[in-house]
Tab-separated table of C-alpha atoms in Angstrom:
chain	number	residue	atom	x	y	z
A	63	UNK	CA	-10.995	0.582	13.574
A	64	UNK	CA	-10.282	-1.062	10.246
A	65	UNK	CA	-11.989	0.642	7.349
A	66	UNK	CA	-10.851	-1.916	4.772
A	67	UNK	CA	-11.099	-5.559	5.707
A	68	UNK	CA	-9.790	-8.652	4.025
A	69	UNK	CA	-11.142	-11.395	6.225
A	70	UNK	CA	-9.310	-14.285	4.583
A	71	UNK	CA	-5.614	-14.209	5.412
A	72	UNK	CA	-4.899	-16.980	2.927
A	73	UNK	CA	-6.402	-18.814	-0.027
A	74	UNK	CA	-5.259	-21.893	-1.956
A	75	UNK	CA	-6.462	-22.599	-5.474
A	76	UNK	CA	-5.621	-25.199	-8.101
A	77	UNK	CA	-3.922	-23.963	-11.250
A	78	UNK	CA	-6.479	-23.217	-13.950
A	79	UNK	CA	-9.307	-22.612	-11.490
A	80	UNK	CA	-10.796	-19.277	-10.464
A	81	UNK	CA	-9.378	-17.347	-7.515
A	82	UNK	CA	-11.775	-15.030	-5.715
A	83	UNK	CA	-10.361	-12.565	-3.229
A	84	UNK	CA	-12.787	-10.565	-1.137
A	85	UNK	CA	-12.647	-7.156	0.464
A	86	UNK	CA	-15.155	-5.246	2.599
A	87	UNK	CA	-15.094	-1.598	3.563
A	88	UNK	CA	-16.946	0.481	6.095
A	89	UNK	CA	-16.384	4.053	4.944
A	90	UNK	CA	-19.146	4.991	2.508
A	91	UNK	CA	-17.070	7.972	1.354
A	92	UNK	CA	-14.580	5.723	-0.425
A	93	UNK	CA	-15.079	6.171	-4.148
A	94	UNK	CA	-12.075	4.476	-5.710
A	95	UNK	CA	-10.727	1.024	-5.046
A	96	UNK	CA	-7.490	-0.655	-6.015
A	97	UNK	CA	-5.880	-4.045	-5.811
A	98	UNK	CA	-2.162	-4.385	-5.315
A	99	UNK	CA	-0.102	-7.541	-5.614
A	100	UNK	CA	2.990	-8.110	-3.520
A	101	UNK	CA	5.738	-10.685	-3.914
A	102	UNK	CA	8.148	-11.357	-1.016
A	103	UNK	CA	10.897	-8.731	-0.637
A	104	UNK	CA	9.254	-6.491	-3.216
A	105	UNK	CA	6.968	-3.504	-2.915
A	106	UNK	CA	3.290	-3.778	-3.853
A	107	UNK	CA	2.526	-3.360	-7.533
A	108	UNK	CA	-0.700	-1.968	-8.871
A	109	UNK	CA	-2.966	-4.565	-10.427
A	110	UNK	CA	-6.391	-3.163	-11.188
A	111	UNK	CA	-8.749	-0.479	-9.959
A	112	UNK	CA	-12.405	0.470	-10.072
A	113	UNK	CA	-14.293	3.683	-9.603
A	114	UNK	CA	-17.448	3.696	-7.515
A	115	UNK	CA	-19.499	4.669	-10.569
A	116	UNK	CA	-18.817	1.240	-12.032
A	117	UNK	CA	-19.623	-2.239	-10.830
A	118	UNK	CA	-17.085	-4.148	-12.886
A	119	UNK	CA	-13.678	-3.599	-14.419
A	120	UNK	CA	-11.839	-6.226	-16.400
A	121	UNK	CA	-8.210	-6.476	-17.458
A	122	UNK	CA	-7.184	-9.756	-19.009
A	123	UNK	CA	-7.442	-12.526	-16.439
A	124	UNK	CA	-8.297	-10.053	-13.684
A	125	UNK	CA	-11.767	-8.696	-12.973
A	126	UNK	CA	-12.816	-6.544	-10.063
A	127	UNK	CA	-16.446	-6.398	-9.009
A	128	UNK	CA	-17.890	-3.690	-6.793
A	129	UNK	CA	-21.135	-3.933	-4.828
A	130	UNK	CA	-21.609	-0.495	-3.332
A	131	UNK	CA	-24.761	-1.301	-1.413
A	132	UNK	CA	-22.949	-4.145	0.345
A	133	UNK	CA	-19.672	-2.199	0.589
A	134	UNK	CA	-17.967	-5.205	-0.893
A	135	UNK	CA	-15.541	-5.786	-3.693
A	136	UNK	CA	-13.898	-8.859	-5.062
A	137	UNK	CA	-11.021	-9.690	-7.350
A	138	UNK	CA	-11.439	-12.636	-9.695
A	139	UNK	CA	-8.457	-14.253	-11.350
A	140	UNK	CA	-9.241	-16.766	-14.044
A	141	UNK	CA	-7.542	-18.963	-14.930
A	142	UNK	CA	-5.212	-18.879	-11.946
A	143	UNK	CA	-1.534	-19.481	-12.611
A	144	UNK	CA	1.314	-20.405	-10.238
A	145	UNK	CA	2.886	-16.994	-10.908
A	146	UNK	CA	-0.183	-15.389	-9.363
A	147	UNK	CA	0.926	-16.684	-5.957
A	148	UNK	CA	1.447	-13.528	-3.912
A	149	UNK	CA	-0.175	-11.391	-1.252
A	150	UNK	CA	-3.047	-9.299	-2.592
A	151	UNK	CA	-3.961	-6.032	-0.912
A	152	UNK	CA	-7.237	-4.234	-1.322
A	153	UNK	CA	-7.001	-0.447	-0.982
A	154	UNK	CA	-9.539	2.349	-0.966
A	155	UNK	CA	-9.501	6.066	-1.553
A	156	UNK	CA	-11.814	9.000	-0.913
A	157	UNK	CA	-10.977	11.281	-3.812
A	158	UNK	CA	-13.147	14.057	-2.429
A	159	UNK	CA	-11.503	14.328	0.963
A	160	UNK	CA	-9.315	17.284	0.043
A	161	UNK	CA	-5.926	16.941	1.645
A	162	UNK	CA	-6.500	13.273	2.318
A	163	UNK	CA	-7.552	12.389	-1.195
A	164	UNK	CA	-4.299	10.597	-1.904
A	165	UNK	CA	-4.157	8.507	1.273
A	166	UNK	CA	-4.718	4.900	0.387
A	167	UNK	CA	-6.326	2.837	3.137
A	168	UNK	CA	-5.189	-0.763	2.858
A	169	UNK	CA	-6.547	-4.071	4.052
A	170	UNK	CA	-4.260	-6.586	5.738
A	171	UNK	CA	-3.885	-8.663	2.599
A	172	UNK	CA	-4.737	-12.172	1.456
A	173	UNK	CA	-1.986	-14.615	0.614
A	174	UNK	CA	-2.911	-16.521	-2.542
A	175	UNK	CA	-1.235	-19.822	-3.297
A	176	UNK	CA	-1.868	-21.321	-6.723
A	177	UNK	CA	-1.050	-24.998	-6.690
A	178	UNK	CA	0.347	-26.481	-9.923
B	1010	UNK	CA	13.397	2.620	-16.404
B	1011	UNK	CA	14.410	2.756	-12.764
B	1012	UNK	CA	11.699	2.264	-10.205
B	1013	UNK	CA	11.487	3.519	-6.649
B	1014	UNK	CA	14.552	2.487	-4.686
B	1015	UNK	CA	15.002	2.318	-0.933
B	1016	UNK	CA	17.994	1.820	1.296
B	1017	UNK	CA	18.962	-0.015	3.306
B	1018	UNK	CA	16.915	-3.084	2.478
B	1019	UNK	CA	17.318	-4.334	6.034
B	1020	UNK	CA	18.198	-2.496	9.209
B	1021	UNK	CA	18.683	-3.994	12.657
B	1022	UNK	CA	19.122	-1.549	15.481
B	1023	UNK	CA	19.046	-1.447	19.233
B	1024	UNK	CA	16.224	0.124	21.149
B	1025	UNK	CA	16.890	3.805	21.746
B	1026	UNK	CA	19.055	4.358	18.690
B	1027	UNK	CA	18.144	6.655	15.810
B	1028	UNK	CA	17.712	5.334	12.263
B	1029	UNK	CA	17.476	6.940	8.835
B	1030	UNK	CA	15.696	5.321	5.917
B	1031	UNK	CA	16.188	6.605	2.401
B	1032	UNK	CA	13.874	6.704	-0.602
B	1033	UNK	CA	14.731	7.592	-4.202
B	1034	UNK	CA	11.485	8.133	-6.113
B	1035	UNK	CA	10.981	7.660	-9.803
B	1036	UNK	CA	12.509	10.587	-11.671
B	1037	UNK	CA	9.918	13.242	-12.424
B	1038	UNK	CA	7.394	12.037	-9.861
B	1039	UNK	CA	6.313	14.991	-7.781
B	1040	UNK	CA	4.427	13.088	-5.091
B	1041	UNK	CA	6.145	10.880	-2.513
B	1042	UNK	CA	4.570	8.788	0.216
B	1043	UNK	CA	5.806	6.797	3.175
B	1044	UNK	CA	3.877	3.836	4.520
B	1045	UNK	CA	4.718	1.145	7.006
B	1046	UNK	CA	3.546	-2.420	7.329
B	1047	UNK	CA	3.730	-3.992	10.735
B	1048	UNK	CA	3.554	-7.765	11.095
B	1049	UNK	CA	0.102	-9.032	10.138
B	1050	UNK	CA	-1.182	-5.578	9.314
B	1051	UNK	CA	-2.014	-3.669	6.179
B	1052	UNK	CA	-0.019	-0.721	4.949
B	1053	UNK	CA	-0.366	2.323	7.184
B	1054	UNK	CA	0.012	5.797	5.719
B	1055	UNK	CA	2.699	7.921	7.397
B	1056	UNK	CA	3.496	11.065	5.415
B	1057	UNK	CA	2.989	12.640	1.991
B	1058	UNK	CA	5.081	15.149	0.040
B	1059	UNK	CA	3.804	16.977	-3.029
B	1060	UNK	CA	6.131	19.334	-4.860
B	1061	UNK	CA	7.047	22.327	-2.730
B	1062	UNK	CA	3.917	22.177	-0.593
B	1063	UNK	CA	4.113	21.560	3.122
B	1064	UNK	CA	4.054	17.798	3.750
B	1065	UNK	CA	1.040	16.080	5.211
B	1066	UNK	CA	2.389	14.497	8.396
B	1067	UNK	CA	-0.961	13.372	9.740
B	1068	UNK	CA	-0.032	9.685	9.669
B	1069	UNK	CA	3.154	9.907	11.706
B	1070	UNK	CA	2.578	7.864	14.881
B	1071	UNK	CA	4.649	10.017	17.223
B	1072	UNK	CA	7.039	12.966	17.322
B	1073	UNK	CA	9.935	10.529	17.180
B	1074	UNK	CA	9.155	10.176	13.478
B	1075	UNK	CA	10.129	12.846	10.970
B	1076	UNK	CA	10.760	13.001	7.257
B	1077	UNK	CA	12.200	15.406	4.794
B	1078	UNK	CA	12.460	15.601	1.062
B	1079	UNK	CA	15.398	17.497	-0.348
B	1080	UNK	CA	15.200	19.199	-3.715
B	1081	UNK	CA	11.858	17.615	-4.424
B	1082	UNK	CA	13.475	14.239	-4.973
B	1083	UNK	CA	15.162	12.020	-2.372
B	1084	UNK	CA	13.386	11.581	0.945
B	1085	UNK	CA	14.684	10.488	4.326
B	1086	UNK	CA	12.498	9.077	7.086
B	1087	UNK	CA	14.096	9.420	10.511
B	1088	UNK	CA	13.022	7.556	13.599
B	1089	UNK	CA	14.550	8.794	16.827
B	1090	UNK	CA	14.939	6.722	19.985
B	1091	UNK	CA	13.578	3.632	18.272
B	1092	UNK	CA	11.200	1.345	20.137
B	1093	UNK	CA	10.439	-2.311	19.519
B	1094	UNK	CA	6.989	-1.425	18.203
B	1095	UNK	CA	8.686	0.524	15.407
B	1096	UNK	CA	9.750	-2.798	13.878
B	1097	UNK	CA	8.049	-2.987	10.506
B	1098	UNK	CA	8.634	-2.782	6.782
B	1099	UNK	CA	8.787	0.857	5.737
B	1100	UNK	CA	7.610	1.412	2.184
B	1101	UNK	CA	8.056	4.452	0.015
B	1102	UNK	CA	5.937	5.204	-3.041
B	1103	UNK	CA	5.866	7.931	-5.658
B	1104	UNK	CA	3.359	9.101	-8.218
B	1105	UNK	CA	3.472	11.525	-11.148
B	1106	UNK	CA	1.257	14.371	-9.997
B	1107	UNK	CA	-1.667	15.367	-7.886
B	1108	UNK	CA	-5.111	16.394	-9.094
B	1109	UNK	CA	-6.820	13.289	-10.302
B	1110	UNK	CA	-5.663	10.127	-8.626
B	1111	UNK	CA	-2.446	8.682	-9.974
B	1112	UNK	CA	-1.201	5.184	-9.332
B	1113	UNK	CA	1.365	4.964	-6.584
B	1114	UNK	CA	4.551	3.064	-7.447
B	1115	UNK	CA	6.132	1.348	-4.471
B	1116	UNK	CA	9.730	0.627	-3.621
B	1117	UNK	CA	10.861	-2.720	-2.168
B	1118	UNK	CA	10.797	-1.406	1.382
B	1119	UNK	CA	13.204	-1.300	4.300
B	1120	UNK	CA	12.713	-3.981	6.929
B	1121	UNK	CA	13.476	-2.412	10.298
B	1122	UNK	CA	14.047	-4.610	13.316
B	1123	UNK	CA	14.446	-2.970	16.707
B	1124	UNK	CA	15.962	-5.299	19.290
């Protein structure tokens, strides 16, 4: 049973436009969410995160929005650049789960292609 | 500075053989994690080491999987009697300390193919 879902396996966007990557979760105990970016043959790299006490976190071209009532978060990239082409993973954490508070639960990823 | 390194980068083995995957975490990071990513799946937690505490092995899929971390640094993930379903990319990550959440830094992974 997947607790973190990224329902779009791929997304294509024109350079300069906005990319919106979506993520849904089912576990209401998750209280911290992260986005990781992964290039081929490399490990995932941390991109941006958001705590459940917030509904928005912005870092340069990247903004993450959290809708707790809908158990939905999204990553906005604007403007999109060809170098943003990668697989993006959504991950969630329950920081109050004691021994499991470090276990990231990942979605399957969305492959973003930014077309020049 | 040096990031998390893993070796080998690729490993092809025959069904039934044992394999060892190595992870060198970032120097000074006390926490070390192993994940695996099977084809078309997200990353799946396997095991967690924190300092000298007993590791959390709750994510290991079977008793054929084991891991150790020597001297609080290098870790080895061992898979005995490999099966085809073990084929995946095995990723190691490290983070500075426990307590509040710290970002996990990932290595490039080892792609394991079991024929």
